[in-house]
Structures are given as structure tokens and as C-alpha cells.
Coordinates of C-alpha atoms in Angstrom, one line a residue:
Chain A
X1 CA 3.0 18.5 -12.5
X2 CA 2.2 21.2 -10.8
X3 CA -0.2 21.3 -8.0
X4 CA -1.8 24.1 -6.6
X5 CA -1.1 24.8 -2.5
X6 CA -3.7 24.0 -0.2
X7 CA -5.2 26.4 1.5
X8 CA -6.4 24.7 4.8
X9 CA -5.7 21.5 7.1
X10 CA -8.2 20.1 9.1
X11 CA -7.4 17.9 11.9
X12 CA -10.2 15.2 13.0
X13 CA -9.4 14.4 16.2
X14 CA -9.7 10.8 15.7
X15 CA -6.5 11.6 13.4
X16 CA -5.0 13.0 17.1
X17 CA -6.1 10.7 18.7
X18 CA -4.3 8.1 17.4
X19 CA -0.9 9.6 17.2
X20 CA -0.4 9.7 20.4
X21 CA -1.7 6.8 20.4
X22 CA 1.3 5.9 18.4
X23 CA 3.6 7.4 20.5
X24 CA 2.5 5.9 23.7
X25 CA 3.2 2.2 21.9
X26 CA 6.1 2.7 20.5
X27 CA 8.2 5.9 21.4
X28 CA 7.0 6.9 25.4
X29 CA 9.8 8.7 27.6
X30 CA 12.4 8.2 24.4
X31 CA 13.8 10.9 22.1
X32 CA 12.4 8.7 19.4
X33 CA 10.0 10.1 16.8
X34 CA 7.1 8.5 15.3
X35 CA 6.4 8.5 11.4
X36 CA 2.5 7.1 10.6
X37 CA 0.3 8.2 7.4
X38 CA -2.4 10.7 6.5
X39 CA -5.5 9.4 5.4
X40 CA -8.0 11.6 3.8
X41 CA -9.5 14.0 1.5
X42 CA -9.2 16.9 -0.4
X43 CA -11.2 19.3 -2.0
X44 CA -11.3 22.9 -3.1
X45 CA -8.1 23.4 -1.8
X46 CA -9.0 22.3 1.7
X47 CA -7.5 19.1 3.4
X48 CA -9.5 17.3 5.2
X49 CA -7.1 14.6 7.9
X50 CA -9.9 12.1 9.2
X51 CA -7.8 8.7 9.7
X52 CA -4.2 7.9 10.0
X53 CA -2.2 4.4 10.9
X54 CA 1.4 4.1 12.5
X55 CA 3.9 3.0 9.2
X56 CA 7.4 1.2 11.2
X57 CA 10.5 3.9 11.1
X58 CA 13.9 4.1 12.1
X59 CA 16.7 6.4 12.0
X60 CA 20.0 6.7 13.0
X61 CA 20.0 10.0 16.2
X62 CA 23.3 10.8 15.0
X63 CA 23.1 10.9 11.1
X64 CA 20.1 12.2 9.7
X65 CA 20.8 10.6 6.2
X66 CA 20.2 7.2 7.5
X67 CA 16.3 6.3 7.8
X68 CA 14.2 3.3 6.7
X69 CA 10.1 3.6 6.7
X70 CA 8.5 0.7 5.0
X71 CA 6.6 0.8 2.2
X72 CA 5.8 -2.5 1.0
X73 CA 4.0 -2.4 5.2
X74 CA 2.3 1.3 4.1
X75 CA 0.9 -0.4 0.8
X76 CA -0.2 -3.3 2.4
X77 CA -2.0 -1.0 5.3
X78 CA -3.1 1.3 2.7
X79 CA -4.6 -1.0 0.3
X80 CA -6.6 -2.7 3.7
X81 CA -7.8 0.8 5.0
X82 CA -9.3 1.6 1.2
X83 CA -11.3 -1.6 2.0
X84 CA -13.6 -0.3 4.9
X85 CA -13.6 3.0 3.5
X86 CA -12.8 3.6 -0.2
X87 CA -12.9 7.7 -0.6
X88 CA -10.2 8.0 1.6
X89 CA -6.8 8.5 0.2
X90 CA -3.2 9.0 1.3
X91 CA -2.5 12.8 1.7
X92 CA 0.0 12.6 3.6
X93 CA 1.9 11.2 7.1
X94 CA 3.0 12.8 10.3
X95 CA 5.1 12.7 13.0
X96 CA 6.0 13.7 16.7
X97 CA 9.0 16.3 15.9
X98 CA 8.8 17.9 18.0
X99 CA 10.8 20.0 15.0
X100 CA 11.4 19.6 11.7
X101 CA 14.4 17.3 11.3
X102 CA 16.8 17.1 8.1
X103 CA 15.4 13.8 6.7
X104 CA 12.0 14.8 6.5
X105 CA 12.7 16.7 3.2
X106 CA 13.6 12.8 1.4
X107 CA 10.8 11.8 3.7
X108 CA 8.3 13.8 1.9
X109 CA 9.7 13.2 -1.6
X110 CA 9.1 9.0 -0.7
X111 CA 5.4 10.5 0.2
X112 CA 4.8 12.4 -3.2
X113 CA 5.3 9.2 -5.3
X114 CA 1.6 8.1 -3.3
X115 CA 0.0 11.3 -3.4
X116 CA 0.8 14.7 -5.4
X117 CA 1.6 17.3 -3.2
X118 CA 1.3 15.2 0.3
X119 CA 1.2 17.3 4.2
X120 CA 3.4 17.2 6.9
X121 CA 1.6 17.3 10.1
X122 CA 3.9 17.8 12.9
X123 CA 2.1 16.4 16.3
X124 CA 3.5 17.7 19.3
X125 CA 2.6 14.5 22.1
X126 CA 4.0 16.1 25.1
X127 CA 1.1 18.4 26.4
X128 CA 1.3 22.2 25.7
X129 CA 0.2 24.8 27.8
X130 CA -0.8 27.3 25.2
X131 CA -1.9 27.1 21.6
X132 CA -2.3 24.3 19.1
X133 CA -0.1 20.7 18.9
X134 CA -0.6 20.3 15.2
X135 CA 1.4 22.0 13.0
X136 CA 1.0 21.5 8.7
X137 CA 3.6 22.0 5.7
X138 CA 3.9 21.3 2.2
X139 CA 6.6 21.5 0.4
X140 CA 7.3 23.8 -2.0
X141 CA 10.2 24.7 -4.5
X142 CA 11.5 27.8 -4.1
X143 CA 13.4 29.8 -6.3
X144 CA 16.0 32.6 -5.5
X145 CA 15.6 35.7 -7.3
X146 CA 19.1 35.9 -8.9
X147 CA 18.9 32.4 -10.0
X148 CA 22.9 32.3 -7.9
X149 CA 21.6 29.3 -6.2
X150 CA 20.2 25.8 -7.4
X151 CA 16.4 25.9 -7.0
X152 CA 15.5 23.7 -3.9
X153 CA 12.6 22.9 -1.9
X154 CA 11.4 24.6 1.5
X155 CA 8.8 23.9 4.2
X156 CA 5.5 26.1 3.5
X157 CA 3.7 26.2 6.8
X158 CA -0.2 25.6 6.2
X159 CA -2.8 27.4 8.3
X160 CA -4.6 24.2 10.7
X161 CA -7.0 23.7 12.7
X162 CA -8.9 21.3 14.5
X163 CA -12.3 20.6 13.4
X164 CA -14.7 17.9 13.8
X165 CA -17.8 16.0 12.3
X166 CA -20.8 16.1 14.6
X167 CA -21.1 12.6 15.0
X168 CA -16.7 13.3 15.9
X169 CA -18.2 16.0 18.7
X170 CA -20.2 14.0 20.2
X171 CA -17.8 11.2 20.2
X172 CA -15.1 13.8 22.2
X173 CA -18.0 15.7 24.2
X174 CA -18.2 11.9 25.2
X175 CA -14.8 11.0 26.1
X176 CA -14.3 14.6 27.6
X177 CA -16.6 13.9 30.1
X178 CA -14.4 12.2 32.9
X179 CA -11.9 14.8 31.9
X180 CA -13.6 17.5 32.4
X181 CA -13.8 18.4 35.7
X182 CA -17.3 19.0 36.8
X183 CA -17.4 21.6 39.3
X184 CA -16.0 24.5 37.3
X185 CA -18.3 26.6 37.1
X186 CA -19.2 28.5 33.9
X187 CA -18.2 31.6 35.1
X188 CA -14.0 30.5 36.1
X189 CA -13.9 28.1 32.5
X190 CA -14.5 31.7 31.0
X191 CA -12.2 33.2 32.8
X192 CA -9.8 30.6 32.8
X193 CA -9.8 30.4 28.5
X194 CA -9.1 34.0 28.6
X195 CA -6.1 33.7 30.9
X196 CA -4.6 31.2 28.0
X197 CA -6.1 33.5 25.5
X198 CA -3.6 36.7 27.0
X199 CA -0.6 33.9 27.1
X200 CA -0.9 33.2 23.9
X201 CA -0.9 36.6 22.5
X202 CA 1.6 37.7 24.8
X203 CA 3.8 34.7 23.8
X204 CA 3.3 36.3 20.0
X205 CA 3.9 39.9 20.5
X206 CA 7.4 38.3 21.5
X207 CA 7.9 36.1 18.5
X208 CA 6.9 39.4 16.5
X209 CA 9.5 41.6 18.8
X210 CA 12.1 39.1 18.2
X211 CA 11.5 38.5 14.4
X212 CA 11.9 42.3 13.7
X213 CA 15.7 42.5 15.7
X214 CA 16.5 39.9 13.4
X215 CA 15.3 42.0 10.3
X216 CA 16.7 45.1 11.4
X217 CA 20.2 43.1 12.7
X218 CA 20.4 41.5 9.2
X219 CA 20.1 38.2 10.4
X220 CA 16.7 37.4 8.7
X221 CA 16.2 38.8 4.8
X222 CA 13.2 41.1 4.5
X223 CA 10.2 39.9 3.5
X224 CA 7.5 42.1 2.8
X225 CA 3.9 40.2 2.8
X226 CA 5.2 40.0 7.3
X227 CA 6.2 43.3 7.2
X228 CA 2.9 44.5 5.0
X229 CA 0.5 42.0 7.7
X230 CA 2.9 43.8 10.8
X231 CA 1.8 47.1 9.1
X232 CA -1.8 46.4 9.5
X233 CA -2.0 44.9 12.5
X234 CA -0.2 48.1 14.1
X235 CA -3.3 50.6 12.1
X236 CA -5.7 48.6 13.5
X237 CA -5.8 49.3 16.7
X238 CA -7.7 51.4 18.0
X239 CA -6.7 55.0 19.9
X240 CA -7.4 54.8 22.8
X241 CA -5.4 57.9 24.1
X242 CA -8.4 60.7 23.3
X243 CA -9.6 62.5 26.2
X244 CA -13.2 62.5 25.5
X245 CA -13.3 58.9 24.9
X246 CA -11.6 58.6 27.8
X247 CA -14.1 60.6 29.4
X248 CA -17.0 58.6 27.9
X249 CA -15.6 55.2 29.3
X250 CA -15.2 56.4 33.2
X251 CA -18.7 58.0 32.9
X252 CA -20.0 54.6 31.5
X253 CA -18.1 52.9 33.8
X254 CA -19.3 54.6 37.1
X255 CA -22.4 54.7 36.1
X256 CA -22.4 50.8 36.0
X257 CA -20.9 50.7 39.3
X258 CA -24.1 53.3 40.7
X259 CA -26.3 51.3 39.9
X260 CA -24.2 47.8 41.6
X261 CA -23.6 50.0 45.0
X262 CA -27.3 51.6 45.2
X263 CA -28.9 47.5 44.4
X264 CA -26.2 46.1 46.8
X265 CA -27.6 49.2 49.1
X266 CA -31.2 47.8 49.1
X267 CA -30.7 44.1 49.2
X268 CA -29.0 45.3 52.8
X269 CA -32.1 46.8 53.5
X270 CA -34.1 44.2 52.8
X271 CA -32.6 41.6 54.5
X272 CA -32.3 43.4 57.3
X273 CA -36.3 44.5 57.3
X274 CA -37.0 41.0 56.5
X275 CA -35.3 40.0 60.0
X276 CA -37.0 42.3 61.9
X277 CA -40.0 41.0 60.4
X278 CA -39.2 37.6 61.3
X279 CA -38.0 38.6 64.9
X280 CA -41.4 40.3 65.0
X281 CA -43.7 37.1 64.1
X282 CA -41.8 35.0 66.9
X283 CA -41.9 37.6 70.1
X284 CA -45.5 37.5 69.1
X285 CA -45.7 33.8 69.1
X286 CA -43.7 34.0 72.1
X287 CA -45.8 36.2 74.2
X288 CA -49.6 34.1 72.8
X289 CA -47.9 30.9 73.6
X290 CA -47.6 31.9 77.0
X291 CA -51.2 33.1 77.6
X292 CA -51.9 29.6 76.2
X293 CA -50.0 28.2 78.6
X294 CA -51.8 30.1 81.8
X295 CA -54.6 29.5 80.4
X296 CA -54.2 25.4 81.0
X297 CA -53.1 25.7 84.0
X298 CA -55.5 27.9 85.1
X299 CA -58.4 25.6 85.0
X300 CA -55.9 22.8 87.1
X301 CA -54.9 25.0 89.6
X302 CA -58.7 25.7 91.1
X303 CA -59.3 22.2 90.5
X304 CA -56.1 21.1 92.8
X305 CA -57.6 23.3 95.2
X306 CA -61.6 21.9 95.7
X307 CA -58.9 18.7 96.2
X308 CA -56.8 19.5 99.1
X309 CA -60.4 21.7 100.4
X310 CA -61.7 18.0 100.0
X311 CA -58.7 16.0 102.0
Chain B
X1 CA 23.3 -35.2 -2.0
X2 CA 22.0 -34.4 1.1
X3 CA 19.8 -31.5 1.5
X4 CA 20.6 -29.2 4.6
X5 CA 17.7 -27.9 6.4
X6 CA 16.8 -24.7 4.0
X7 CA 17.5 -22.0 6.1
X8 CA 15.5 -18.8 5.3
X9 CA 17.1 -15.4 5.2
X10 CA 16.2 -11.9 3.8
X11 CA 18.6 -10.1 2.0
X12 CA 18.4 -6.3 0.6
X13 CA 20.9 -5.9 -2.8
X14 CA 23.0 -2.6 -2.9
X15 CA 23.2 -1.7 -6.2
X16 CA 25.6 0.3 -7.4
X17 CA 24.1 3.4 -9.8
X18 CA 27.1 5.8 -10.2
X19 CA 27.9 7.7 -13.0
X20 CA 30.8 5.0 -13.2
X21 CA 28.2 1.9 -14.4
X22 CA 27.8 4.1 -17.7
X23 CA 31.5 2.2 -18.4
X24 CA 30.9 -0.6 -20.9
X25 CA 33.9 -2.9 -19.8
X26 CA 31.1 -5.0 -19.4
X27 CA 28.5 -6.5 -21.5
X28 CA 26.6 -3.4 -22.6
X29 CA 27.2 -1.5 -19.2
X30 CA 27.9 -2.4 -15.9
X31 CA 24.4 -1.4 -15.1
X32 CA 23.1 -3.7 -17.3
X33 CA 25.1 -6.4 -16.4
X34 CA 24.5 -6.0 -13.1
X35 CA 20.6 -5.3 -13.3
X36 CA 20.8 -8.5 -14.6
X37 CA 22.7 -10.1 -12.0
X38 CA 20.7 -9.1 -9.2
X39 CA 17.8 -10.1 -11.6
X40 CA 18.9 -13.9 -11.1
X41 CA 20.1 -13.5 -7.7
X42 CA 16.7 -12.5 -6.8
X43 CA 15.2 -15.4 -8.8
X44 CA 17.9 -18.1 -7.3
X45 CA 16.6 -17.2 -3.6
X46 CA 13.3 -17.2 -3.8
X47 CA 13.5 -20.3 -5.4
X48 CA 15.6 -21.5 -3.3
X49 CA 12.9 -20.9 0.0
X50 CA 9.5 -20.1 -0.9
X51 CA 10.1 -18.1 2.2
X52 CA 13.3 -16.2 1.4
X53 CA 12.7 -12.4 1.3
X54 CA 15.2 -9.8 -1.7
X55 CA 14.6 -5.9 -1.2
X56 CA 16.3 -3.9 -3.3
X57 CA 18.4 -0.2 -2.6
X58 CA 20.3 2.2 -4.3
X59 CA 23.6 3.2 -3.5
X60 CA 24.2 6.9 -5.0
X61 CA 22.7 9.5 -5.8
X62 CA 21.2 12.4 -3.2
X63 CA 20.9 9.7 -0.7
X64 CA 20.7 5.7 -0.9
X65 CA 17.0 4.6 -1.1
X66 CA 15.2 1.5 0.4
X67 CA 13.2 0.7 -3.1
X68 CA 12.0 -2.1 -2.7
X69 CA 11.7 -3.2 1.2
X70 CA 12.0 -7.4 1.5
X71 CA 9.8 -9.3 0.0
X72 CA 9.1 -12.3 -1.4
X73 CA 7.6 -11.6 -4.9
X74 CA 10.1 -11.2 -7.8
X75 CA 8.3 -9.0 -9.8
X76 CA 8.9 -6.2 -7.5
X77 CA 12.9 -6.4 -7.9
X78 CA 12.4 -6.6 -11.5
X79 CA 10.4 -3.8 -11.6
X80 CA 13.1 -1.5 -9.4
X81 CA 15.3 -2.6 -11.2
X82 CA 14.7 -1.7 -14.9
X83 CA 13.2 1.4 -13.0
X84 CA 16.8 2.4 -11.4
X85 CA 18.6 6.0 -12.5
X86 CA 22.2 5.9 -12.5
X87 CA 23.2 8.9 -11.1
X88 CA 26.1 10.7 -9.1
X89 CA 28.3 8.8 -6.7
X90 CA 27.9 6.0 -3.8
X91 CA 27.3 6.3 -1.0
X92 CA 28.9 3.3 0.6
X93 CA 28.7 3.2 4.6
X94 CA 25.0 5.2 5.1
X95 CA 23.7 2.3 2.5
X96 CA 25.1 0.0 4.5
X97 CA 23.8 1.4 7.4
X98 CA 20.3 1.5 5.6
X99 CA 20.5 -2.2 4.4
X100 CA 20.8 -3.2 8.2
X101 CA 17.8 -0.9 9.4
X102 CA 15.4 -2.6 6.7
X103 CA 17.1 -6.0 7.5
X104 CA 16.3 -4.8 11.2
X105 CA 12.8 -4.4 10.6
X106 CA 12.1 -7.4 8.7
X107 CA 8.6 -9.0 9.2
X108 CA 10.3 -12.6 9.8
X109 CA 12.5 -12.6 12.6
X110 CA 13.9 -16.1 11.7
X111 CA 15.1 -15.2 8.9
X112 CA 18.6 -14.8 8.6
X113 CA 20.0 -11.7 7.4
X114 CA 22.1 -10.8 4.0
X115 CA 23.5 -8.4 2.6
X116 CA 24.6 -8.1 -1.0
X117 CA 26.6 -5.3 -1.9
X118 CA 27.5 -5.0 -5.9
X119 CA 30.1 -2.2 -6.0
X120 CA 31.6 -1.1 -9.2
X121 CA 33.0 2.4 -8.8
X122 CA 35.7 3.3 -6.4
X123 CA 35.0 4.1 -2.4
X124 CA 35.4 7.0 -1.0
X125 CA 35.4 6.1 2.4
X126 CA 38.9 5.2 4.7
X127 CA 39.6 1.0 5.1
X128 CA 39.5 1.8 8.9
X129 CA 35.8 3.1 8.9
X130 CA 34.8 0.3 6.5
X131 CA 36.3 -2.4 9.0
X132 CA 34.2 0.1 11.6
X133 CA 31.2 -1.2 9.8
X134 CA 31.8 -4.3 9.2
X135 CA 33.1 -5.0 12.8
X136 CA 28.8 -3.4 13.6
X137 CA 27.3 -5.9 11.0
X138 CA 29.1 -9.0 12.2
X139 CA 27.9 -8.4 15.8
X140 CA 24.1 -7.9 14.0
X141 CA 24.8 -11.5 12.7
X142 CA 24.6 -10.2 9.0
X143 CA 26.7 -12.0 6.6
X144 CA 27.7 -10.3 3.8
X145 CA 28.7 -10.9 -0.2
X146 CA 30.5 -8.4 -2.1
X147 CA 30.6 -8.4 -6.0
X148 CA 33.3 -6.0 -7.1
X149 CA 33.6 -4.8 -10.8
X150 CA 35.3 -2.3 -12.4
X151 CA 37.1 -0.6 -10.2
X152 CA 38.2 -3.6 -8.9
X153 CA 41.9 -3.2 -8.4
X154 CA 41.6 0.6 -6.5
X155 CA 38.5 -1.1 -4.2
X156 CA 40.7 -4.5 -3.6
X157 CA 42.6 -3.6 0.4
X158 CA 39.1 -2.0 1.6
X159 CA 36.9 -5.0 0.5
X160 CA 38.9 -7.3 1.4
X161 CA 39.9 -5.9 5.0
X162 CA 35.7 -5.5 5.3
X163 CA 35.3 -9.1 4.7
X164 CA 37.5 -10.5 7.0
X165 CA 36.3 -8.3 9.4
X166 CA 32.5 -9.1 9.3
X167 CA 32.9 -12.6 8.3
X168 CA 31.8 -15.6 11.0
X169 CA 32.3 -19.0 9.6
X170 CA 32.6 -18.5 5.9
X171 CA 29.0 -16.8 5.7
X172 CA 30.3 -14.2 3.7
X173 CA 31.8 -13.8 0.7
X174 CA 34.0 -11.2 -2.1
X175 CA 34.0 -12.3 -5.8
X176 CA 35.5 -10.3 -7.8
X177 CA 34.6 -10.5 -11.1
X178 CA 37.2 -9.1 -14.3
X179 CA 36.4 -6.8 -17.0
X180 CA 34.9 -8.2 -19.8
X181 CA 33.3 -11.3 -18.7
X182 CA 29.5 -11.5 -18.2
X183 CA 28.8 -10.8 -15.0
X184 CA 26.2 -12.6 -14.4
X185 CA 27.5 -16.1 -15.4
X186 CA 30.4 -15.6 -13.3
X187 CA 28.4 -15.1 -10.3
X188 CA 26.7 -18.6 -11.4
X189 CA 29.4 -20.7 -10.2
X190 CA 30.1 -18.2 -7.2
X191 CA 29.5 -19.5 -3.5
X192 CA 26.7 -16.7 -3.4
X193 CA 24.3 -17.7 -5.6
X194 CA 25.1 -21.5 -4.0
X195 CA 23.5 -21.3 -0.3
X196 CA 26.0 -22.6 2.1
X197 CA 24.6 -26.4 2.5
X198 CA 21.7 -26.2 0.0
X199 CA 21.5 -29.1 -2.5
X200 CA 24.0 -28.8 -4.9
X201 CA 22.1 -28.6 -8.0
X202 CA 23.0 -25.0 -8.6
X203 CA 20.7 -22.9 -6.9
X204 CA 17.7 -24.6 -7.7
X205 CA 15.2 -27.2 -5.6
X206 CA 15.3 -31.7 -6.2
X207 CA 11.8 -30.6 -7.7
X208 CA 12.4 -28.9 -10.9
X209 CA 10.4 -26.0 -10.8
X210 CA 10.2 -23.8 -14.0
X211 CA 9.7 -20.1 -13.1
X212 CA 8.4 -18.1 -15.7
X213 CA 8.4 -14.3 -15.0
X214 CA 7.3 -11.3 -17.3
X215 CA 8.7 -13.4 -20.5
X216 CA 12.2 -15.0 -19.1
X217 CA 12.0 -19.3 -18.2
X218 CA 14.7 -19.1 -15.8
X219 CA 14.3 -23.1 -16.2
X220 CA 14.8 -25.1 -13.5
X221 CA 19.0 -24.1 -12.6
X222 CA 18.2 -20.1 -12.8
X223 CA 19.6 -19.9 -15.8
X224 CA 18.6 -18.4 -18.8
X225 CA 19.1 -21.9 -21.6
X226 CA 19.3 -18.5 -24.6
X227 CA 22.2 -16.9 -22.2
X228 CA 24.3 -19.7 -21.7
X229 CA 23.6 -22.7 -23.8
X230 CA 26.3 -24.5 -23.2
X231 CA 26.1 -23.4 -19.1
X232 CA 23.2 -24.7 -18.5
X233 CA 23.6 -28.0 -20.9
X234 CA 27.2 -28.7 -18.5
X235 CA 25.2 -27.9 -15.2
X236 CA 22.1 -30.5 -16.5

């Protein structure tokens, strides 16, 4: 049965939490990986993974062909989940990688009996500095053009993103309240975001450079789609070298700086002005207070003078 | 006849579905005879104790696969045997290790572990690696029963070494079935069907229970009376 390839995979936050929880319960601090099933919906090329559950899985580290996945457990568990939400179907499986392994194709074939065209999502449970921790793959038959090799199945990357429905977003926000640092102002968080974005960009560019070097050396085969995409990226870059552009940019920057300078001068002048006013008001107040004190003192002085006269 | 306390067991049956089993020296083919034997064995095990579980895995092909994880439902076992295809060559070492993993993950940890291997083609692994695997199985308290048919002479010394290494207090057996006979009947009298310490009625509990599954009436003794009426009468 030929099934069309999915266009996009959306992972919901509940799945991420469940996977990490599964890992922490079973294989924390070990090199083993954990495997589970993804439930969700497939609609018009878009796959939504809304729920997940774990399955007992074990493999031999040294021999990738030795692995065991309890499918009796899987079927029973799925039947129970179906009673809770009938719309959720098995759409694929996940494991905590962090990379693809040799036995993945075999395990993928096992899941093909539960749903056509299953999706493998590799979730990296160790915190990463940047980038999404999820990668989705689908298995397609690859036929060599010259027909010399037998067709084999390979994993193909699928565009992935983390999405949530409104209710889920509210839930996530509640959870993040304790995690997020409330003292960080919006400006510093925006700067942080900018820095992360730039770091990711730098990493991607390094990857592209490595790929191109490998293609030139002949280590990787020539792939026209990728090269066409790179060509587009490079031609779309704006040309920043032109003289008029540089002059215009610097003119605008200087104007902005000028207004900032003038504004700060004005602010300083106003501040000094208010300081002087304050001082004058205080001095005037002091003088009046002294006068009032003298007037109060004078009626007392004649009174004491009379008292001493009587004596 | 004193019935000892029934021991609960979890069995994984490793089936040989290599190309060698197309051979017709056992009627109708090696594979078919094997399938019948497996079905009878699963029936006997589940009849012996209601909590016994039986699982099935295929050994040949691209890689050994577990088709039925240990379950009490006989129907699943029968289904799996019907759907199994003949392909490739046996990977015995891998299959045994996968069976070991499957038994490790059984639901009821009180069940004893047992692997029943049907081997009907020449074994590719050498004797030393077989003995090494056998020692690992013995360390994990897994009993192994081997049914050798088809290529008996080629495999005899490897299997005997294997069985000697894995045997602890006589819980493991090696049965060689000569060609031209009915596989299931040959197995019937062996200790593979009759558990050690079980009631010696040939694999059935004292009160007769008719186990009607998929139209096969196994009868109270686990023998299909139409298959061999004389044997059924003899056992009665």
C-alpha cells in the first residue's frame, strides 16, 4: 500500500513531558534508550502527536539485532487508551536516541503492522543549548537509479515543530511560572533570544560548510535539491557593500544618535534646573523660619526684662 | 498418582522457518509437522496450568522476530503459526538471546523460564559459542528443550554439548526425531510434553477438560483422536 509522505509533524507538550518522565523513571543516567508509542491524528499530511505511552523494551548493546519489544503489552495499553479517547490512533513511535541506531529499521517495520507509514520521533532528553530536541523520521524505499542494488529502506527527515492547542498552552504557562525567572526584564530576555538565534545560525552555517567540503571531496553524493536550495539562500542575501547604501545607513544612524544626544542634554539641564529651584525654595524657607523664630523670641525678651525689673 | 504442586512456567517456542523446512521427509513438510507439534505443545502447556504462558518466535529470515509475546491465549499462538512464512536461514544464537530477553520481561516473575527450540536445519554457529550461550542461559535459570529433526546427524554434537551445558537437574531435554515419523506423536511421549512432577496422564490434568479451539478438539489427553486413534486409546 503506497502511503503519501507526511508534510509536517507537530509534537504536543504532553508528549515531551511524558517522554522525559519515562526516561527518568527507567533509564536515568544510563546509556540505555527507552522506547514508546506515539498516539495522535493524521490529517491532510499533518501529523499531530498528542499523547504517548511507554512499552517494555530491551536490547543488547553489543549486538543490534537482539532486541525485544512487548507487543502484547502495546496492544493492551492501546486498547485502554482508546477507551479514553477514541480519536487517538497509533501514528508512530519514539525513542530517546540520541541518534538513530541500526535496529531502528526493524523496529519501524514492527510498527508498520499497527499503522501505515509510522513516524519515528527521536527525543533528546539531555538539555541542549539550542535547537529543537525532537527529530521526526519516516521510512521510505530508496531505489538506486542504476538499479544495481536492491531497494532498501532509509529514514527520511520530516519537518518537525512543537505546537499546542490553546488549552495546552495555558497548562504549559502554568508550569513555566515556577521555572521562569520573573526578575528577567523583557529587554534582557529579548537579547537572550537574539543571542540564541545567532548561535544557532552560526552552527547551521558550519554544518553547511562541512557538507559542501564533503561533497567537493567526493565523500557525499551530489544532491541537486540541496544545492539548488543553497543557491537560493545565497542569491537572496542583500548586497550590503554599495556606497549609497552605506552612506544612507550611517546618515540614519547619526540622526538617531543626534536626537538621543540632544535628549540627554535637555534631561541634564532640566535636572540641574529643578535642583536649583529646590535649593532656592529651601533657602527661602530657612530665612522665613529664622524670622519667625526671632519674632517669637522678642515678646519673651521684654517679658523677662519686666520680670527682672519687678525683682 | 501424586500430583506435585503445579509449577507455573513461561515458555518461548523458537520455530525453524528456514528454507530447509520445505523438505518433505516429515509428512507433509517439515514446516507443517513442526507447526502441528508447536500447536499441540502450546495446548498442553496451557492445559497443564491456567497461568502458563506460551510465546512464539521465528528464527529464520532477515532477523529472528518475536511473533507472540508469552500469553495465555492459545488462539494467538495458532494464528502466528498459520501466518508464519518460510524464508532464509536460522540465526540460532540471536534467536536464543532474543528469547531470553522476552522471558526476562514476562509479567509474572514467579513463572519459571523455558525455551523450546525446534531445529530442522544445519546450525551455523560453532560448538564453543553454543556452549557459551548455554552457560549464560543456565546462569539465568532458563531451561531449554531442543527438538532436533531434519538435519540430526549434522547437529548432533553441537546440540548435545549445548544441552549438557544448559542442563541443571534434568530440566532440559534433547529429543531427536527420525525422519518418516509424525513429529507430534514422537514428541508426545517425551518429557517435553510431560512436565516433571506433573500428573502422568500424558499432559492433562485429572478432571477431563475438553479444549475446543478453532475446531480442533484436543480431547482430555491433548491428542487429536482422528490423527492417531490407536495412540489415544493406548493412553486412555
